[in-house]
Amino acid sequence: MTHPPKIEREKNGRIECTVEFTKEQAVAAEEKALQSLAEKVKIPGFRPGKAPRDTILQKINPDDLMEETIHRLLPETLESLVKEQNIRTIISPKVSLRKRDPLTISVVFVERPNVTLKGVDKIKIAKKETKVEEKDIDRMAEFILRKHEIATEVDRPAQEKDRITMDFWGADSDGKEITPIRTQNHAVVLGSKSLIPGFEEALLGTKKGEEKSFTLTFPKEYHAAELADKPVTFHVTVTKIEEVKMPELTDAFAKEHLHAESSAAFRGELQKSMVLQEERLDRDRREQELMEAIRKATVVNLPKELVEEEERGILADMEEQLKRQGKSLQDWMQATKKKPEELKKELEDRATQRLSLRLGIRELLEEKKIEISDEEIATTVQGMLAPLSEQERKEVEGAYAKGGQAYDQLKWQKRVEKLFETLLAA
């Protein structure tokens, strides 16, 4: 480097280093870059990389050559900057070209920004009283008993609470079939309100083998945006009508089907299970409120590079989730009528919130000196290994070796759990 790098440190952890290379450094790196790119260029009459230099230069994009040249200079440059400036970066450095002659680049590092916590000691998230009433137990018992209900096919018009099996398809206002709607052997209990409003009511009084058509408008908030608030004419063929009877909760039924000594014992176990579920839900609620309180108590000036890095991570997760559903980001944006600038703003807001929370939690972990021993991690890993096969155990043990990414993630998770226990117990 011709001159010592120009270093600009900001209070938010952003460090911009401007580096100017000597002509000798730039030329040497460019030659190596040219040799590398030449191997990928096909020039008639010459083997890869063996054509004259001027001929190769005519075939290579100058921007590609500059990018490869900088790439050749980076390893030593980054190592030198990190060591000499004692930089502890938390994301990959961002490199950009400042000037071609003399070759000058900008390298932006991001260290953990300073965090201030305001009012965090005043955070109190109260428990809700866990209360399960008899009517709640009745409702849950009915839900379980319905899994044991007996259905008998009947030859009469369909009534409320009957189960109807049907084939149906739908057409739009022009009479054109809406392909995704076509369904066969679909069963529904009349009165269950599991279909759109008006559908089940239209089936009352129908008989087996009957064909019926009716027009309904999908709700405005329907989950499939392409059908929301749209009129559709349904063509239904009833294939089966069944009368459904729910068994009574007797001592004999409890013993035979519900693994309980009596109906009272079953209701008692049900109550315990429901209380535990309510406690888990309340714990989840308290954790969510605690995280929101920590986020709001966190005062931090986030570098734009850090926010952009988080945005890219959120977007990548989003695209992966859509891919598993057989959709693309473009499909989703069209279905939700989301504009690019709206998505960008949402990503920025989510990234800012996630970073504020994460940095606030890290600050609290250090303030309260929350640590997890290697023994505690080992115990957790052993618990994870218990139900696995021998081969799976070897793979998991290797992944959770001390110093590895999975080990560090688990340690972070256990530290956060311990922190939440401390804060929620206060």
Short mmCIF file of C-alpha atoms in Angstrom, two decimals:
data_model
loop_
_atom_site.label_atom_id
_atom_site.label_comp_id
_atom_site.label_asym_id
_atom_site.label_seq_id
_atom_site.Cartn_x
_atom_site.Cartn_y
_atom_site.Cartn_z
CA MET A 1 0.00 0.00 0.00
CA THR A 2 1.38 3.45 -1.00
CA HIS A 3 0.13 5.16 2.12
CA PRO A 4 -1.13 3.91 5.45
CA PRO A 5 -4.85 3.15 5.09
CA LYS A 6 -7.24 5.94 5.98
CA ILE A 7 -9.38 4.74 8.89
CA GLU A 8 -12.74 6.27 9.84
CA ARG A 9 -14.35 4.86 12.98
CA GLU A 10 -17.96 5.69 13.83
CA LYS A 11 -19.63 5.32 17.23
CA ASN A 12 -22.09 2.77 15.85
CA GLY A 13 -19.30 0.24 15.19
CA ARG A 14 -18.86 1.04 11.49
CA ILE A 15 -15.21 1.20 10.38
CA GLU A 16 -14.40 2.37 6.86
CA CYS A 17 -10.87 1.75 5.62
CA THR A 18 -9.68 3.39 2.40
CA VAL A 19 -6.77 1.46 0.89
CA GLU A 20 -4.57 2.68 -1.99
CA PHE A 21 -2.33 0.09 -3.69
CA THR A 22 1.01 0.72 -5.38
CA LYS A 23 1.24 0.37 -9.14
CA GLU A 24 3.42 -2.72 -8.66
CA GLN A 25 0.81 -4.38 -6.44
CA ALA A 26 -2.02 -3.57 -8.84
CA VAL A 27 -0.12 -4.81 -11.92
CA ALA A 28 0.93 -8.06 -10.25
CA ALA A 29 -2.62 -8.76 -9.07
CA GLU A 30 -4.03 -7.88 -12.49
CA GLU A 31 -1.68 -10.34 -14.21
CA LYS A 32 -2.81 -13.15 -11.91
CA ALA A 33 -6.43 -12.15 -12.47
CA LEU A 34 -5.92 -12.11 -16.23
CA GLN A 35 -4.36 -15.58 -16.18
CA SER A 36 -7.28 -16.92 -14.16
CA LEU A 37 -9.94 -15.39 -16.42
CA ALA A 38 -8.06 -16.40 -19.58
CA GLU A 39 -8.51 -20.07 -18.67
CA LYS A 40 -12.28 -19.59 -19.01
CA VAL A 41 -12.19 -17.72 -22.35
CA LYS A 42 -12.52 -19.68 -25.59
CA ILE A 43 -10.51 -18.16 -28.46
CA PRO A 44 -10.45 -20.04 -31.81
CA GLY A 45 -7.00 -21.40 -32.65
CA PHE A 46 -5.66 -21.22 -29.09
CA ARG A 47 -5.73 -23.47 -26.07
CA PRO A 48 -7.35 -21.95 -22.94
CA GLY A 49 -5.03 -19.26 -21.51
CA LYS A 50 -2.49 -19.49 -24.37
CA ALA A 51 -3.71 -16.66 -26.62
CA PRO A 52 -1.76 -13.35 -26.82
CA ARG A 53 -2.40 -10.97 -23.93
CA ASP A 54 -4.00 -8.26 -26.11
CA THR A 55 -6.35 -10.81 -27.69
CA ILE A 56 -7.42 -12.07 -24.28
CA LEU A 57 -8.00 -8.52 -23.03
CA GLN A 58 -10.38 -7.87 -25.93
CA LYS A 59 -12.50 -10.84 -24.84
CA ILE A 60 -12.68 -10.00 -21.13
CA ASN A 61 -15.05 -7.50 -19.57
CA PRO A 62 -12.94 -4.77 -17.86
CA ASP A 63 -15.24 -4.82 -14.83
CA ASP A 64 -14.73 -8.58 -14.46
CA LEU A 65 -10.97 -8.09 -14.64
CA MET A 66 -11.08 -5.34 -12.01
CA GLU A 67 -13.25 -7.48 -9.73
CA GLU A 68 -10.85 -10.42 -10.02
CA THR A 69 -7.85 -8.13 -9.47
CA ILE A 70 -9.33 -6.80 -6.23
CA HIS A 71 -10.21 -10.36 -5.24
CA ARG A 72 -6.52 -11.28 -5.57
CA LEU A 73 -5.47 -8.39 -3.32
CA LEU A 74 -8.10 -8.90 -0.62
CA PRO A 75 -6.84 -11.79 1.57
CA GLU A 76 -3.58 -10.11 2.58
CA THR A 77 -5.24 -6.68 2.76
CA LEU A 78 -8.06 -7.82 5.05
CA GLU A 79 -5.73 -9.79 7.29
CA SER A 80 -3.44 -6.77 7.63
CA LEU A 81 -6.30 -4.36 8.41
CA VAL A 82 -7.88 -6.63 11.01
CA LYS A 83 -4.55 -7.24 12.74
CA GLU A 84 -3.15 -3.71 12.64
CA GLN A 85 -6.41 -1.95 13.52
CA ASN A 86 -7.51 -4.61 16.04
CA ILE A 87 -10.88 -4.98 14.31
CA ARG A 88 -13.44 -7.46 15.68
CA THR A 89 -15.95 -7.59 12.85
CA ILE A 90 -19.34 -9.28 13.31
CA ILE A 91 -20.24 -9.57 9.60
CA SER A 92 -18.26 -10.06 6.40
CA PRO A 93 -16.54 -6.82 5.29
CA LYS A 94 -18.08 -4.88 2.41
CA VAL A 95 -15.61 -4.02 -0.36
CA SER A 96 -16.13 -1.43 -3.10
CA LEU A 97 -13.97 0.22 -5.75
CA ARG A 98 -13.12 3.87 -5.08
CA LYS A 99 -10.66 4.65 -7.90
CA ARG A 100 -9.03 2.69 -10.73
CA ASP A 101 -5.80 4.70 -10.95
CA PRO A 102 -4.21 4.52 -8.50
CA LEU A 103 -6.21 1.44 -7.53
CA THR A 104 -8.11 2.41 -4.39
CA ILE A 105 -10.76 0.43 -2.53
CA SER A 106 -13.05 0.99 0.42
CA VAL A 107 -13.43 -1.77 3.01
CA VAL A 108 -16.23 -1.42 5.55
CA PHE A 109 -16.08 -3.51 8.72
CA VAL A 110 -18.82 -3.60 11.34
CA GLU A 111 -18.04 -4.22 15.00
CA ARG A 112 -20.71 -4.74 17.62
CA PRO A 113 -22.28 -1.30 18.17
CA ASN A 114 -22.55 0.27 21.60
CA VAL A 115 -25.81 -0.61 23.34
CA THR A 116 -27.61 1.22 26.13
CA LEU A 117 -30.46 -0.38 28.07
CA LYS A 118 -33.03 2.02 29.48
CA GLY A 119 -35.51 0.93 32.14
CA VAL A 120 -34.79 -2.76 31.78
CA ASP A 121 -34.77 -3.25 35.57
CA LYS A 122 -38.37 -2.05 35.69
CA ILE A 123 -39.62 -4.78 33.37
CA LYS A 124 -42.23 -6.91 35.13
CA ILE A 125 -44.23 -9.51 33.23
CA ALA A 126 -46.92 -10.85 35.55
CA LYS A 127 -48.27 -14.38 35.40
CA LYS A 128 -51.91 -14.91 34.56
CA GLU A 129 -53.98 -17.03 36.90
CA THR A 130 -54.36 -20.47 35.35
CA LYS A 131 -58.01 -21.38 35.53
CA VAL A 132 -59.73 -24.32 33.85
CA GLU A 133 -63.49 -24.40 34.39
CA GLU A 134 -65.87 -27.34 34.10
CA LYS A 135 -67.24 -26.00 30.81
CA ASP A 136 -63.69 -26.03 29.42
CA ILE A 137 -63.27 -29.67 30.45
CA ASP A 138 -66.67 -30.47 28.92
CA ARG A 139 -65.60 -28.92 25.63
CA MET A 140 -62.29 -30.81 25.54
CA ALA A 141 -63.97 -34.09 26.53
CA GLU A 142 -66.44 -33.63 23.68
CA PHE A 143 -63.59 -32.98 21.26
CA ILE A 144 -61.93 -36.26 22.29
CA LEU A 145 -65.19 -38.23 22.27
CA ARG A 146 -65.87 -37.05 18.72
CA LYS A 147 -62.79 -38.98 17.65
CA HIS A 148 -64.66 -42.11 18.73
CA GLU A 149 -68.00 -41.20 17.17
CA ILE A 150 -69.90 -43.77 15.15
CA ALA A 151 -71.14 -42.88 11.66
CA THR A 152 -74.04 -44.77 10.09
CA GLU A 153 -75.05 -44.23 6.47
CA VAL A 154 -78.70 -43.17 6.16
CA ASP A 155 -81.17 -42.93 3.29
CA ARG A 156 -82.92 -39.64 4.06
CA PRO A 157 -82.47 -35.89 3.48
CA ALA A 158 -79.40 -34.40 5.15
CA GLN A 159 -79.89 -32.79 8.55
CA GLU A 160 -77.84 -30.61 10.88
CA LYS A 161 -74.88 -32.59 12.34
CA ASP A 162 -74.99 -35.18 9.54
CA ARG A 163 -71.75 -35.91 7.74
CA ILE A 164 -71.99 -35.44 4.00
CA THR A 165 -69.47 -36.76 1.48
CA MET A 166 -69.51 -35.00 -1.88
CA ASP A 167 -67.76 -34.14 -5.12
CA PHE A 168 -67.84 -30.51 -6.25
CA TRP A 169 -66.33 -27.97 -8.59
CA GLY A 170 -66.67 -24.22 -9.01
CA ALA A 171 -67.05 -21.74 -11.84
CA ASP A 172 -66.50 -17.99 -12.03
CA SER A 173 -69.07 -15.41 -13.13
CA ASP A 174 -68.30 -16.22 -16.80
CA GLY A 175 -68.97 -19.92 -16.26
CA LYS A 176 -65.28 -20.87 -16.54
CA GLU A 177 -64.11 -23.60 -14.16
CA ILE A 178 -61.78 -22.54 -11.33
CA THR A 179 -59.49 -25.57 -11.39
CA PRO A 180 -58.12 -25.46 -7.80
CA ILE A 181 -61.66 -25.75 -6.40
CA ARG A 182 -62.46 -29.15 -7.93
CA THR A 183 -62.62 -31.71 -5.10
CA GLN A 184 -63.71 -35.35 -4.76
CA ASN A 185 -64.85 -37.32 -1.70
CA HIS A 186 -64.84 -34.25 0.53
CA ALA A 187 -66.54 -34.90 3.88
CA VAL A 188 -68.06 -32.20 6.09
CA VAL A 189 -70.30 -32.20 9.16
CA LEU A 190 -73.24 -29.87 8.56
CA GLY A 191 -73.18 -27.06 11.08
CA SER A 192 -69.43 -27.33 11.72
CA LYS A 193 -68.81 -24.04 9.85
CA SER A 194 -65.67 -25.52 8.30
CA LEU A 195 -66.64 -24.34 4.80
CA ILE A 196 -67.35 -20.79 3.62
CA PRO A 197 -70.61 -19.20 4.90
CA GLY A 198 -73.68 -20.57 3.15
CA PHE A 199 -72.10 -23.76 1.78
CA GLU A 200 -73.19 -26.14 4.53
CA GLU A 201 -76.61 -24.50 4.77
CA ALA A 202 -77.15 -25.11 1.03
CA LEU A 203 -76.66 -28.86 1.61
CA LEU A 204 -79.42 -29.21 4.21
CA GLY A 205 -82.21 -31.37 2.79
CA THR A 206 -80.13 -32.87 -0.02
CA LYS A 207 -80.16 -36.63 -0.67
CA LYS A 208 -77.58 -39.17 -1.76
CA GLY A 209 -76.98 -38.89 -5.51
CA GLU A 210 -78.52 -35.44 -5.71
CA GLU A 211 -76.84 -32.73 -7.76
CA LYS A 212 -77.18 -29.14 -6.65
CA SER A 213 -75.78 -25.81 -7.84
CA PHE A 214 -75.62 -22.56 -5.87
CA THR A 215 -73.65 -19.31 -5.96
CA LEU A 216 -71.73 -17.94 -2.97
CA THR A 217 -69.29 -15.07 -2.51
CA PHE A 218 -66.00 -15.86 -0.79
CA PRO A 219 -65.21 -13.76 2.33
CA LYS A 220 -63.15 -10.60 1.77
CA GLU A 221 -60.43 -11.92 4.10
CA TYR A 222 -60.24 -15.40 2.53
CA HIS A 223 -56.72 -16.87 2.69
CA ALA A 224 -56.52 -17.46 -1.08
CA ALA A 225 -56.27 -13.91 -2.39
CA GLU A 226 -57.40 -14.92 -5.91
CA LEU A 227 -60.79 -16.04 -4.49
CA ALA A 228 -61.33 -13.35 -1.85
CA ASP A 229 -64.62 -11.43 -2.33
CA LYS A 230 -65.28 -13.34 -5.60
CA PRO A 231 -68.67 -14.92 -6.50
CA VAL A 232 -68.37 -18.63 -7.36
CA THR A 233 -71.05 -21.03 -8.57
CA PHE A 234 -70.58 -24.44 -6.95
CA HIS A 235 -71.79 -27.65 -8.59
CA VAL A 236 -72.16 -30.36 -5.94
CA THR A 237 -72.92 -34.09 -6.16
CA VAL A 238 -73.81 -35.72 -2.82
CA THR A 239 -72.29 -39.24 -2.64
CA LYS A 240 -73.01 -40.21 0.98
CA ILE A 241 -75.03 -39.05 4.01
CA GLU A 242 -74.13 -40.35 7.47
CA GLU A 243 -75.73 -39.87 10.85
CA VAL A 244 -73.02 -39.29 13.41
CA LYS A 245 -73.42 -40.28 17.05
CA MET A 246 -70.98 -39.38 19.79
CA PRO A 247 -70.47 -41.97 22.57
CA GLU A 248 -71.28 -41.14 26.19
CA LEU A 249 -68.45 -40.71 28.67
CA THR A 250 -69.10 -43.65 30.97
CA ASP A 251 -66.73 -45.50 33.30
CA ALA A 252 -66.77 -48.47 30.90
CA PHE A 253 -65.94 -46.28 27.89
CA ALA A 254 -63.16 -44.51 29.81
CA LYS A 255 -61.56 -47.85 30.70
CA GLU A 256 -61.89 -49.37 27.24
CA HIS A 257 -60.95 -46.42 25.05
CA LEU A 258 -59.38 -43.65 27.14
CA HIS A 259 -56.90 -45.53 29.38
CA ALA A 260 -58.57 -44.22 32.56
CA GLU A 261 -60.03 -46.05 35.56
CA SER A 262 -63.28 -44.07 35.40
CA SER A 263 -64.94 -41.11 33.71
CA ALA A 264 -64.07 -38.95 36.74
CA ALA A 265 -60.42 -40.03 36.56
CA PHE A 266 -60.37 -39.18 32.85
CA ARG A 267 -61.77 -35.72 33.52
CA GLY A 268 -59.17 -35.24 36.25
CA GLU A 269 -56.31 -36.13 33.88
CA LEU A 270 -57.87 -33.88 31.28
CA GLN A 271 -57.91 -31.00 33.73
CA LYS A 272 -54.23 -31.51 34.63
CA SER A 273 -53.29 -31.58 30.96
CA MET A 274 -55.29 -28.43 30.24
CA VAL A 275 -53.73 -26.61 33.20
CA LEU A 276 -50.24 -27.51 31.93
CA GLN A 277 -51.19 -26.32 28.45
CA GLU A 278 -52.51 -23.01 29.85
CA GLU A 279 -49.29 -22.58 31.82
CA ARG A 280 -47.21 -23.23 28.69
CA LEU A 281 -49.26 -20.72 26.71
CA ASP A 282 -48.89 -18.14 29.46
CA ARG A 283 -45.16 -18.78 29.59
CA ASP A 284 -44.96 -18.22 25.83
CA ARG A 285 -46.96 -15.00 26.21
CA ARG A 286 -44.67 -13.75 28.98
CA GLU A 287 -41.56 -14.55 26.92
CA GLN A 288 -42.97 -12.68 23.93
CA GLU A 289 -43.82 -9.65 26.09
CA LEU A 290 -40.38 -9.83 27.71
CA MET A 291 -38.63 -9.84 24.34
CA GLU A 292 -40.70 -6.88 23.18
CA ALA A 293 -39.87 -5.02 26.41
CA ILE A 294 -36.14 -5.74 25.95
CA ARG A 295 -36.30 -4.56 22.34
CA LYS A 296 -37.98 -1.30 23.35
CA ALA A 297 -35.47 -0.79 26.17
CA THR A 298 -32.53 -1.21 23.77
CA VAL A 299 -31.01 2.00 22.47
CA VAL A 300 -28.60 1.36 19.59
CA ASN A 301 -27.49 3.11 16.41
CA LEU A 302 -27.32 0.37 13.79
CA PRO A 303 -24.90 0.66 10.83
CA LYS A 304 -26.71 0.36 7.50
CA GLU A 305 -24.42 -2.53 6.47
CA LEU A 306 -25.53 -4.54 9.51
CA VAL A 307 -29.21 -3.88 8.78
CA GLU A 308 -28.76 -4.82 5.11
CA GLU A 309 -27.03 -8.08 6.09
CA GLU A 310 -29.96 -8.94 8.37
CA GLU A 311 -32.43 -8.04 5.61
CA ARG A 312 -30.70 -10.48 3.25
CA GLY A 313 -30.96 -13.22 5.85
CA ILE A 314 -34.68 -12.59 6.42
CA LEU A 315 -35.34 -12.53 2.67
CA ALA A 316 -33.40 -15.78 2.14
CA ASP A 317 -35.44 -17.50 4.88
CA MET A 318 -38.63 -16.17 3.34
CA GLU A 319 -37.71 -17.43 -0.14
CA GLU A 320 -36.80 -20.86 1.28
CA GLN A 321 -40.15 -21.10 3.08
CA LEU A 322 -42.04 -20.14 -0.10
CA LYS A 323 -39.99 -22.66 -2.08
CA ARG A 324 -41.13 -25.44 0.27
CA GLN A 325 -44.70 -24.38 -0.54
CA GLY A 326 -43.98 -24.57 -4.26
CA LYS A 327 -44.06 -20.79 -4.67
CA SER A 328 -41.62 -18.06 -5.59
CA LEU A 329 -41.18 -14.61 -4.08
CA GLN A 330 -42.67 -13.16 -7.27
CA ASP A 331 -45.76 -15.40 -6.88
CA TRP A 332 -46.21 -14.22 -3.30
CA MET A 333 -45.80 -10.55 -4.19
CA GLN A 334 -48.39 -10.85 -6.96
CA ALA A 335 -50.86 -12.71 -4.72
CA THR A 336 -50.50 -10.18 -1.88
CA LYS A 337 -50.23 -7.18 -4.26
CA LYS A 338 -47.04 -6.21 -2.45
CA LYS A 339 -44.94 -3.48 -4.06
CA PRO A 340 -41.11 -3.81 -4.03
CA GLU A 341 -40.73 -0.64 -1.96
CA GLU A 342 -43.27 -1.96 0.58
CA LEU A 343 -41.35 -5.23 0.91
CA LYS A 344 -38.08 -3.32 1.30
CA LYS A 345 -39.58 -1.21 4.10
CA GLU A 346 -40.98 -4.29 5.87
CA LEU A 347 -37.64 -6.09 5.63
CA GLU A 348 -35.83 -3.05 7.00
CA ASP A 349 -38.26 -2.76 9.93
CA ARG A 350 -38.01 -6.46 10.77
CA ALA A 351 -34.22 -6.42 10.48
CA THR A 352 -33.97 -3.40 12.77
CA GLN A 353 -36.25 -4.99 15.35
CA ARG A 354 -34.42 -8.33 15.29
CA LEU A 355 -31.02 -6.71 15.61
CA SER A 356 -32.15 -4.45 18.45
CA LEU A 357 -33.55 -7.44 20.34
CA ARG A 358 -30.48 -9.61 19.75
CA LEU A 359 -28.04 -6.88 20.77
CA GLY A 360 -30.17 -5.99 23.79
CA ILE A 361 -30.21 -9.61 24.94
CA ARG A 362 -26.43 -9.88 24.46
CA GLU A 363 -25.92 -6.75 26.55
CA LEU A 364 -28.13 -8.18 29.31
CA LEU A 365 -26.26 -11.49 29.26
CA GLU A 366 -23.01 -9.63 29.87
CA GLU A 367 -24.46 -7.24 32.46
CA LYS A 368 -25.94 -10.08 34.49
CA LYS A 369 -22.95 -12.36 33.85
CA ILE A 370 -25.14 -15.21 32.58
CA GLU A 371 -22.93 -18.14 31.60
CA ILE A 372 -23.40 -21.82 30.77
CA SER A 373 -20.74 -24.36 31.66
CA ASP A 374 -19.38 -26.98 29.29
CA GLU A 375 -20.90 -29.60 31.61
CA GLU A 376 -24.38 -28.10 31.16
CA ILE A 377 -23.96 -28.16 27.38
CA ALA A 378 -22.75 -31.76 27.54
CA THR A 379 -25.82 -32.75 29.59
CA THR A 380 -28.12 -31.07 27.05
CA VAL A 381 -26.41 -32.81 24.14
CA GLN A 382 -26.65 -36.18 25.91
CA GLY A 383 -30.38 -35.61 26.30
CA MET A 384 -30.63 -34.98 22.58
CA LEU A 385 -28.64 -38.14 21.83
CA ALA A 386 -30.71 -40.48 24.01
CA PRO A 387 -33.45 -41.38 21.48
CA LEU A 388 -31.09 -41.58 18.48
CA SER A 389 -29.47 -44.56 16.77
CA GLU A 390 -25.73 -45.14 17.16
CA GLN A 391 -24.99 -43.71 13.69
CA GLU A 392 -27.16 -40.64 14.34
CA ARG A 393 -25.45 -40.13 17.70
CA LYS A 394 -22.02 -39.99 16.05
CA GLU A 395 -23.24 -37.37 13.56
CA VAL A 396 -24.89 -35.22 16.25
CA GLU A 397 -21.91 -35.51 18.61
CA GLY A 398 -19.62 -34.36 15.82
CA ALA A 399 -21.87 -31.40 14.99
CA TYR A 400 -21.92 -30.28 18.63
CA ALA A 401 -18.17 -30.50 19.20
CA LYS A 402 -16.88 -27.61 21.31
CA GLY A 403 -15.98 -24.58 19.24
CA GLY A 404 -18.28 -25.52 16.35
CA GLN A 405 -21.19 -23.44 15.09
CA ALA A 406 -23.85 -25.79 16.50
CA TYR A 407 -22.12 -25.77 19.91
CA ASP A 408 -22.01 -21.97 19.98
CA GLN A 409 -25.67 -21.72 18.93
CA LEU A 410 -26.72 -24.16 21.65
CA LYS A 411 -24.69 -22.26 24.24
CA TRP A 412 -26.34 -18.99 23.18
CA GLN A 413 -29.78 -20.62 23.40
CA LYS A 414 -29.15 -21.98 26.91
CA ARG A 415 -27.77 -18.62 28.09
CA VAL A 416 -30.88 -16.85 26.79
CA GLU A 417 -33.13 -19.42 28.50
CA LYS A 418 -31.30 -18.81 31.78
CA LEU A 419 -31.62 -15.04 31.32
CA PHE A 420 -35.37 -15.31 30.72
CA GLU A 421 -35.76 -17.53 33.79
CA THR A 422 -34.00 -14.85 35.84
CA LEU A 423 -36.04 -11.96 34.45
CA LEU A 424 -39.41 -13.72 34.60
CA ALA A 425 -38.80 -14.86 38.17
CA ALA A 426 -38.27 -11.27 39.31
#
